[in-house]
């Protein structure tokens, strides 16, 4: 998820959560029917298809996936939605999303903060969003084993990660954003930095797959991990947000007993009974995306039982058409933001379901650290006509 989540940060919005008079969820969606999903399939094939239909309906002709019809998009959630489409078997739509990234990448390797169907909305640059393309391409490689696709996207990945690593401070921190005038922000975020760690590891795996060596990416990831493990106080304090709790585990910066202890310590603060995960600790606002991402963190630690329980909570936010409301206020059971369904929420659901039930070859992409070398997989790769031959950068 984006590390800023700007729509959840203002005091006006916080009051709106507490005083919400927004749409009340139908009784059929709050009756606890999710319990059966603890042992049965989390989503049926028909449900997966309906949710993928919703995501694809929000994709523009040139490939951009907006949050919702008429809304904006950002590179991170755009990539997450592309991965979800791949997890649902919509590989062509996912590749169209990656083509959009290639066509709109700046020469230095970055993308702007927000886009609409009509162009750029916010010219700031989010470093975490830029790095995330490596995770998406790694996921797609695991999904379709197409070396032609990887070769086409490699220059895009290389430019993006070189851009992000080039912003590294002497301390090892990577600023979370860059102003439109090119000035880096003065601080790093724990959530975004955790995501960058996973992106760097995926980028290194892609490099190894293609026979390249990028040791500086590995060193950067190792240094950020050291900061997360031993100096979490060196990041801008955002401990109200659930993402700062579970992202170091989700992205593999914390592992083993340390990861399990970390999740256990934060659970009383962020888990709201059987309703899911609070977006922020001091509001009774549960969001499906955070709940699914937290489920992924538990999957990484081997706790599938908790992951399934968290996933079951998201069924209360599913619409009859397969979309998901972004969040709801507990116990009033009212949607917040008002009536909003979002592609990144639907994407988080599909990716969590895949990771828990291991439906596709890419199920482990978000919950495991890529191997240092993946070249052994190359002989089994299958290239599709018209894709493998396209190795130049798509036109801007």
Short mmCIF file of C-alpha atoms in Angstrom, two decimals:
data_model
loop_
_atom_site.label_atom_id
_atom_site.label_comp_id
_atom_site.label_asym_id
_atom_site.label_seq_id
_atom_site.Cartn_x
_atom_site.Cartn_y
_atom_site.Cartn_z
CA UNK A 1 0.00 0.00 0.00
CA UNK A 2 1.11 3.57 -0.47
CA UNK A 3 3.01 4.75 2.57
CA UNK A 4 1.26 8.13 2.78
CA UNK A 5 -2.42 7.08 2.45
CA UNK A 6 -3.19 10.79 2.21
CA UNK A 7 -6.95 10.30 2.32
CA UNK A 8 -6.68 8.97 5.89
CA UNK A 9 -4.59 11.68 7.49
CA UNK A 10 -6.64 14.81 8.09
CA UNK A 11 -8.37 15.76 11.32
CA UNK A 12 -11.56 16.48 9.37
CA UNK A 13 -11.59 12.93 8.04
CA UNK A 14 -10.88 11.53 11.50
CA UNK A 15 -13.94 13.34 12.85
CA UNK A 16 -15.92 11.98 9.91
CA UNK A 17 -15.02 8.45 10.96
CA UNK A 18 -16.16 9.04 14.52
CA UNK A 19 -19.38 10.76 13.45
CA UNK A 20 -20.00 8.73 10.30
CA UNK A 21 -23.49 8.83 8.82
CA UNK A 22 -22.40 7.11 5.65
CA UNK A 23 -23.95 4.15 3.93
CA UNK A 24 -24.85 1.30 6.27
CA UNK A 25 -23.76 -2.14 5.11
CA UNK A 26 -26.54 -4.59 4.24
CA UNK A 27 -27.43 -6.99 7.04
CA UNK A 28 -26.49 -9.94 4.83
CA UNK A 29 -22.94 -8.66 4.75
CA UNK A 30 -22.58 -8.32 8.52
CA UNK A 31 -24.06 -11.60 9.65
CA UNK A 32 -20.78 -13.43 10.23
CA UNK A 33 -21.05 -15.74 7.23
CA UNK A 34 -17.30 -15.45 6.69
CA UNK A 35 -16.67 -18.17 9.27
CA UNK A 36 -17.20 -20.87 6.65
CA UNK A 37 -14.23 -19.49 4.69
CA UNK A 38 -11.85 -20.54 7.47
CA UNK A 39 -11.80 -24.06 6.04
CA UNK A 40 -13.51 -23.75 2.65
CA UNK A 41 -11.99 -21.90 -0.35
CA UNK A 42 -11.58 -18.24 0.46
CA UNK A 43 -13.04 -17.22 -2.89
CA UNK A 44 -14.72 -19.26 -5.57
CA UNK A 45 -13.57 -19.05 -9.19
CA UNK A 46 -16.69 -17.03 -9.98
CA UNK A 47 -15.97 -14.58 -7.15
CA UNK A 48 -12.37 -14.13 -8.29
CA UNK A 49 -13.57 -13.46 -11.83
CA UNK A 50 -16.13 -10.89 -10.67
CA UNK A 51 -13.52 -9.02 -8.65
CA UNK A 52 -11.10 -9.06 -11.58
CA UNK A 53 -13.93 -7.70 -13.77
CA UNK A 54 -14.28 -4.75 -11.39
CA UNK A 55 -10.55 -3.98 -11.52
CA UNK A 56 -10.43 -4.29 -15.28
CA UNK A 57 -13.46 -2.01 -15.62
CA UNK A 58 -11.35 0.76 -14.05
CA UNK A 59 -8.50 0.35 -16.53
CA UNK A 60 -8.22 3.03 -19.21
CA UNK A 61 -7.56 2.21 -22.85
CA UNK A 62 -3.84 2.93 -22.45
CA UNK A 63 -3.53 0.65 -19.40
CA UNK A 64 -3.76 2.95 -16.37
CA UNK A 65 -5.75 1.44 -13.48
CA UNK A 66 -7.45 4.19 -11.47
CA UNK A 67 -8.68 3.76 -7.89
CA UNK A 68 -12.29 3.95 -9.05
CA UNK A 69 -14.14 5.29 -12.07
CA UNK A 70 -13.34 8.98 -12.45
CA UNK A 71 -10.64 8.81 -9.76
CA UNK A 72 -6.90 9.06 -9.84
CA UNK A 73 -4.15 6.44 -9.83
CA UNK A 74 -0.70 6.08 -8.37
CA UNK A 75 2.06 3.75 -9.57
CA UNK A 76 2.08 1.52 -6.44
CA UNK A 77 -1.62 0.69 -6.45
CA UNK A 78 -1.58 0.49 -10.24
CA UNK A 79 1.07 -2.25 -9.97
CA UNK A 80 -0.81 -4.03 -7.19
CA UNK A 81 -3.89 -4.10 -9.39
CA UNK A 82 -1.82 -5.47 -12.28
CA UNK A 83 -0.58 -8.28 -10.04
CA UNK A 84 -4.14 -9.04 -8.97
CA UNK A 85 -5.24 -9.25 -12.60
CA UNK A 86 -2.42 -11.72 -13.25
CA UNK A 87 -3.44 -13.74 -10.19
CA UNK A 88 -6.93 -13.94 -11.69
CA UNK A 89 -5.57 -15.10 -15.03
CA UNK A 90 -6.04 -11.73 -16.78
CA UNK A 91 -2.46 -11.67 -18.10
CA UNK A 92 -3.13 -9.50 -21.13
CA UNK A 93 -4.75 -6.77 -19.03
CA UNK A 94 -1.87 -6.97 -16.55
CA UNK A 95 0.68 -6.55 -19.34
CA UNK A 96 -1.21 -3.54 -20.65
CA UNK A 97 -0.77 -2.02 -17.18
CA UNK A 98 2.98 -2.61 -17.36
CA UNK A 99 3.08 -1.10 -20.84
CA UNK A 100 1.56 2.03 -19.32
CA UNK A 101 4.38 2.14 -16.79
CA UNK A 102 7.01 1.76 -19.49
CA UNK A 103 5.45 4.44 -21.65
CA UNK A 104 5.14 6.98 -18.81
CA UNK A 105 8.42 6.45 -16.96
CA UNK A 106 10.69 9.48 -16.84
CA UNK A 107 14.18 9.16 -18.26
CA UNK A 108 15.63 9.21 -14.73
CA UNK A 109 13.49 6.20 -13.78
CA UNK A 110 10.66 7.77 -11.80
CA UNK A 111 6.92 8.34 -12.11
CA UNK A 112 4.79 11.14 -10.75
CA UNK A 113 2.77 10.71 -7.58
CA UNK A 114 -0.76 10.76 -9.04
CA UNK A 115 -2.27 10.46 -12.51
CA UNK A 116 -5.76 10.64 -13.93
CA UNK A 117 -7.07 9.42 -17.25
CA UNK A 118 -6.27 12.91 -18.55
CA UNK A 119 -2.67 13.25 -17.37
CA UNK A 120 -0.57 14.13 -14.33
CA UNK A 121 -2.38 15.22 -11.18
CA UNK A 122 0.49 15.53 -8.68
CA UNK A 123 4.11 15.91 -9.83
CA UNK A 124 5.72 14.82 -6.59
CA UNK A 125 7.60 11.49 -6.76
CA UNK A 126 7.15 8.68 -4.19
CA UNK A 127 10.29 6.50 -4.05
CA UNK A 128 8.43 3.46 -2.76
CA UNK A 129 6.00 3.67 -5.68
CA UNK A 130 8.88 3.83 -8.15
CA UNK A 131 10.68 0.82 -6.67
CA UNK A 132 7.53 -1.30 -6.63
CA UNK A 133 7.71 -2.01 -10.36
CA UNK A 134 10.32 -4.68 -9.55
CA UNK A 135 7.82 -6.52 -7.35
CA UNK A 136 5.22 -6.41 -10.11
CA UNK A 137 7.58 -7.70 -12.79
CA UNK A 138 8.85 -10.47 -10.49
CA UNK A 139 5.26 -11.47 -9.74
CA UNK A 140 4.42 -11.53 -13.44
CA UNK A 141 7.48 -13.64 -14.21
CA UNK A 142 6.35 -16.18 -11.64
CA UNK A 143 2.84 -16.05 -13.11
CA UNK A 144 3.65 -16.66 -16.78
CA UNK A 145 7.38 -17.58 -16.96
CA UNK A 146 7.82 -15.32 -19.98
CA UNK A 147 11.44 -14.21 -20.36
CA UNK A 148 10.41 -11.96 -23.22
CA UNK A 149 8.25 -9.93 -20.85
CA UNK A 150 11.08 -9.74 -18.30
CA UNK A 151 13.51 -8.61 -20.97
CA UNK A 152 11.12 -5.93 -22.14
CA UNK A 153 10.57 -4.61 -18.63
CA UNK A 154 14.17 -4.94 -17.42
CA UNK A 155 15.25 -1.43 -18.54
CA UNK A 156 12.22 -0.01 -16.76
CA UNK A 157 13.07 -1.89 -13.56
CA UNK A 158 16.75 -0.98 -13.77
CA UNK A 159 16.10 2.73 -14.23
CA UNK A 160 13.55 2.79 -11.41
CA UNK A 161 15.75 1.02 -8.86
CA UNK A 162 18.83 2.99 -9.82
CA UNK A 163 16.81 6.16 -9.31
CA UNK A 164 15.67 5.07 -5.85
CA UNK A 165 19.08 3.81 -4.73
CA UNK A 166 20.66 7.01 -6.04
CA UNK A 167 18.69 8.98 -3.44
CA UNK A 168 20.16 7.00 -0.53
CA UNK A 169 21.53 9.12 2.30
CA UNK A 170 24.87 8.39 4.04
CA UNK A 171 22.85 6.84 6.88
CA UNK A 172 21.31 4.35 4.45
CA UNK A 173 17.82 5.88 4.58
CA UNK A 174 15.96 6.57 1.35
CA UNK A 175 13.75 9.67 1.42
CA UNK A 176 10.13 8.74 1.02
CA UNK A 177 9.49 11.34 -1.69
CA UNK A 178 10.99 13.95 -3.98
CA UNK A 179 9.42 17.35 -4.56
CA UNK A 180 8.43 18.37 -8.07
CA UNK A 181 11.54 20.56 -8.21
CA UNK A 182 13.79 17.55 -7.53
CA UNK A 183 14.43 18.23 -3.83
CA UNK A 184 14.21 15.08 -1.68
CA UNK A 185 12.06 15.12 1.42
CA UNK A 186 14.11 15.16 4.64
CA UNK A 187 12.89 11.88 6.15
CA UNK A 188 12.21 8.22 5.42
CA UNK A 189 9.08 6.23 6.26
CA UNK A 190 9.13 2.80 7.86
CA UNK A 191 6.35 1.39 5.68
CA UNK A 192 7.78 2.70 2.44
CA UNK A 193 11.32 1.63 3.35
CA UNK A 194 10.11 -1.89 4.15
CA UNK A 195 8.45 -2.07 0.75
CA UNK A 196 11.64 -0.81 -0.91
CA UNK A 197 13.55 -3.70 0.72
CA UNK A 198 11.26 -6.23 -0.94
CA UNK A 199 11.44 -4.36 -4.24
CA UNK A 200 15.25 -4.38 -4.16
CA UNK A 201 15.27 -8.12 -3.53
CA UNK A 202 12.86 -8.73 -6.39
CA UNK A 203 14.98 -6.52 -8.64
CA UNK A 204 18.11 -8.49 -7.71
CA UNK A 205 16.30 -11.72 -8.53
CA UNK A 206 15.30 -10.33 -11.93
CA UNK A 207 18.89 -9.25 -12.54
CA UNK A 208 20.15 -12.74 -11.73
CA UNK A 209 17.49 -14.24 -13.99
CA UNK A 210 18.86 -12.21 -16.90
CA UNK A 211 22.52 -12.77 -15.99
CA UNK A 212 23.17 -9.32 -14.53
CA UNK A 213 24.81 -8.44 -11.22
CA UNK A 214 23.65 -5.48 -9.15
CA UNK A 215 25.40 -5.85 -5.77
CA UNK A 216 24.60 -2.25 -4.80
CA UNK A 217 20.92 -3.15 -4.68
CA UNK A 218 21.65 -6.00 -2.28
CA UNK A 219 23.81 -3.77 -0.09
CA UNK A 220 21.13 -1.10 0.01
CA UNK A 221 18.48 -3.63 1.03
CA UNK A 222 20.73 -5.03 3.75
CA UNK A 223 21.42 -1.57 5.17
CA UNK A 224 17.73 -0.63 5.26
CA UNK A 225 16.99 -3.92 7.02
CA UNK A 226 19.59 -3.10 9.66
CA UNK A 227 17.92 0.27 10.25
CA UNK A 228 14.47 -1.29 10.49
CA UNK A 229 15.64 -3.98 12.92
CA UNK A 230 17.87 -1.89 15.15
CA UNK A 231 16.90 1.77 14.60
CA UNK A 232 13.16 1.93 13.92
CA UNK A 233 13.19 5.26 15.73
CA UNK A 234 15.26 6.71 12.88
CA UNK A 235 12.19 6.77 10.63
CA UNK A 236 9.50 9.45 10.72
CA UNK A 237 7.10 8.36 13.49
CA UNK A 238 3.86 7.05 12.00
CA UNK A 239 3.01 4.45 14.61
CA UNK A 240 -0.70 5.34 14.53
CA UNK A 241 -0.88 3.58 11.19
CA UNK A 242 -1.27 -0.17 11.02
CA UNK A 243 1.06 -0.33 8.04
CA UNK A 244 4.01 0.70 10.18
CA UNK A 245 3.21 -2.29 12.38
CA UNK A 246 2.93 -5.12 9.88
CA UNK A 247 4.93 -3.92 6.85
CA UNK A 248 8.39 -4.75 8.27
CA UNK A 249 7.14 -8.34 8.60
CA UNK A 250 5.21 -8.44 5.33
CA UNK A 251 8.26 -7.31 3.36
CA UNK A 252 10.75 -9.57 5.13
CA UNK A 253 12.77 -6.90 6.92
CA UNK A 254 11.89 -8.73 10.16
CA UNK A 255 11.84 -12.51 10.20
CA UNK A 256 11.63 -15.57 12.39
CA UNK A 257 10.95 -15.15 16.09
CA UNK A 258 11.46 -11.40 15.85
CA UNK A 259 8.69 -11.11 13.25
CA UNK A 260 6.28 -13.24 15.28
CA UNK A 261 6.95 -11.25 18.43
CA UNK A 262 6.51 -8.00 16.53
CA UNK A 263 3.08 -9.00 15.23
CA UNK A 264 2.02 -10.26 18.66
CA UNK A 265 3.02 -6.97 20.27
CA UNK A 266 0.96 -4.86 17.86
CA UNK A 267 -2.09 -7.08 17.54
CA UNK A 268 -3.98 -5.66 20.58
CA UNK A 269 -3.53 -2.17 19.16
CA UNK A 270 -4.64 -2.79 15.59
CA UNK A 271 -6.79 -5.92 15.41
CA UNK A 272 -10.43 -5.04 16.03
CA UNK A 273 -11.94 -8.35 17.07
CA UNK A 274 -13.29 -10.33 14.12
CA UNK A 275 -13.78 -7.17 12.08
CA UNK A 276 -10.25 -6.89 10.71
CA UNK A 277 -7.45 -4.34 10.97
CA UNK A 278 -7.82 -0.71 11.93
CA UNK A 279 -6.29 1.71 9.45
CA UNK A 280 -5.19 3.89 12.37
CA UNK A 281 -4.98 2.83 16.00
CA UNK A 282 -7.21 5.53 17.49
CA UNK A 283 -10.23 5.14 15.17
CA UNK A 284 -12.75 2.29 14.81
CA UNK A 285 -12.20 2.28 11.04
CA UNK A 286 -11.42 -1.09 9.44
CA UNK A 287 -10.10 -1.23 5.89
CA UNK A 288 -10.08 -4.33 3.72
CA UNK A 289 -6.71 -3.54 2.13
CA UNK A 290 -4.89 -3.26 5.46
CA UNK A 291 -6.67 -6.38 6.69
CA UNK A 292 -5.50 -8.38 3.66
CA UNK A 293 -1.97 -7.04 3.81
CA UNK A 294 -1.80 -7.91 7.48
CA UNK A 295 -3.01 -11.40 6.58
CA UNK A 296 -0.07 -11.61 4.17
CA UNK A 297 2.30 -10.70 7.01
CA UNK A 298 0.92 -13.57 9.06
CA UNK A 299 1.32 -15.90 6.07
CA UNK A 300 4.99 -14.96 5.92
CA UNK A 301 5.42 -16.02 9.55
CA UNK A 302 3.64 -19.32 8.91
CA UNK A 303 0.44 -18.43 10.79
CA UNK A 304 -2.14 -19.37 8.18
CA UNK A 305 -4.92 -19.66 10.77
CA UNK A 306 -4.73 -15.97 11.67
CA UNK A 307 -4.35 -15.07 8.01
CA UNK A 308 -7.58 -16.91 7.15
CA UNK A 309 -9.46 -15.26 10.01
CA UNK A 310 -8.36 -11.84 8.84
CA UNK A 311 -9.31 -12.61 5.27
CA UNK A 312 -12.75 -13.83 6.34
CA UNK A 313 -13.38 -10.39 7.86
CA UNK A 314 -13.16 -8.76 4.41
CA UNK A 315 -16.27 -10.58 3.21
CA UNK A 316 -18.35 -8.01 5.07
CA UNK A 317 -17.08 -5.43 2.59
CA UNK A 318 -17.74 -7.36 -0.61
CA UNK A 319 -20.48 -6.06 -2.90
CA UNK A 320 -22.81 -8.22 -4.95
CA UNK A 321 -20.84 -7.25 -8.06
CA UNK A 322 -17.46 -8.39 -6.71
CA UNK A 323 -16.02 -5.01 -5.73
CA UNK A 324 -15.00 -4.21 -2.15
CA UNK A 325 -15.80 -1.16 -0.06
CA UNK A 326 -12.60 0.55 0.99
CA UNK A 327 -13.51 0.56 4.68
CA UNK A 328 -16.22 0.64 7.29
CA UNK A 329 -16.76 2.09 10.73
CA UNK A 330 -17.28 -0.42 13.53
CA UNK A 331 -19.67 -1.03 15.25
CA UNK A 332 -22.00 1.22 13.24
CA UNK A 333 -21.32 -0.90 10.13
CA UNK A 334 -21.25 2.14 7.86
CA UNK A 335 -18.96 2.53 4.88
CA UNK A 336 -16.16 5.07 4.96
CA UNK A 337 -15.21 6.81 2.71
CA UNK A 338 -18.81 7.19 1.64
CA UNK A 339 -19.87 4.35 -0.63
CA UNK A 340 -16.33 4.02 -2.01
CA UNK A 341 -15.14 0.83 -3.70
CA UNK A 342 -11.53 0.82 -4.85
CA UNK A 343 -9.37 -1.21 -7.19
CA UNK A 344 -6.45 -1.40 -4.76
CA UNK A 345 -8.78 -2.89 -2.14
CA UNK A 346 -10.05 -5.50 -4.58
CA UNK A 347 -6.45 -6.20 -5.62
CA UNK A 348 -5.34 -6.74 -2.03
CA UNK A 349 -8.14 -9.26 -1.57
CA UNK A 350 -7.21 -11.27 -4.66
CA UNK A 351 -3.51 -11.29 -3.80
CA UNK A 352 -4.15 -12.34 -0.21
CA UNK A 353 -6.44 -15.16 -1.31
CA UNK A 354 -3.78 -16.40 -3.71
CA UNK A 355 -1.00 -16.24 -1.12
CA UNK A 356 -3.02 -18.11 1.49
CA UNK A 357 -4.34 -20.83 -0.79
CA UNK A 358 -1.41 -20.94 -3.22
CA UNK A 359 -3.60 -21.03 -6.30
CA UNK A 360 -1.04 -19.70 -8.80
CA UNK A 361 2.73 -20.00 -9.38
CA UNK A 362 3.10 -16.42 -8.14
CA UNK A 363 1.38 -17.06 -4.79
CA UNK A 364 4.63 -16.60 -2.87
CA UNK A 365 5.75 -13.40 -4.58
CA UNK A 366 4.60 -11.13 -1.74
CA UNK A 367 5.23 -13.44 1.21
CA UNK A 368 8.70 -14.83 0.55
CA UNK A 369 12.13 -13.48 -0.25
CA UNK A 370 13.17 -14.21 -3.83
CA UNK A 371 16.20 -16.49 -4.18
CA UNK A 372 19.50 -14.85 -4.98
CA UNK A 373 19.63 -16.73 -8.28
CA UNK A 374 16.74 -17.77 -10.49
CA UNK A 375 18.60 -18.65 -13.66
CA UNK A 376 17.76 -22.33 -13.26
CA UNK A 377 14.16 -21.52 -14.13
CA UNK A 378 15.09 -20.08 -17.51
CA UNK A 379 14.98 -23.34 -19.52
CA UNK A 380 11.30 -23.80 -18.67
CA UNK A 381 10.39 -20.27 -19.65
CA UNK A 382 7.87 -19.90 -22.41
CA UNK A 383 7.81 -16.86 -24.64
CA UNK A 384 4.79 -15.66 -26.53
CA UNK A 385 5.07 -14.37 -30.10
CA UNK A 386 5.23 -10.61 -30.29
CA UNK A 387 6.34 -10.21 -26.69
CA UNK A 388 9.73 -11.91 -26.56
CA UNK A 389 10.91 -9.96 -29.60
CA UNK A 390 10.01 -6.56 -28.14
CA UNK A 391 13.08 -5.61 -26.13
CA UNK A 392 13.32 -1.89 -26.85
CA UNK A 393 11.74 0.66 -24.54
CA UNK A 394 8.14 1.39 -25.60
CA UNK A 395 7.65 4.91 -26.98
CA UNK A 396 6.67 7.62 -24.52
#
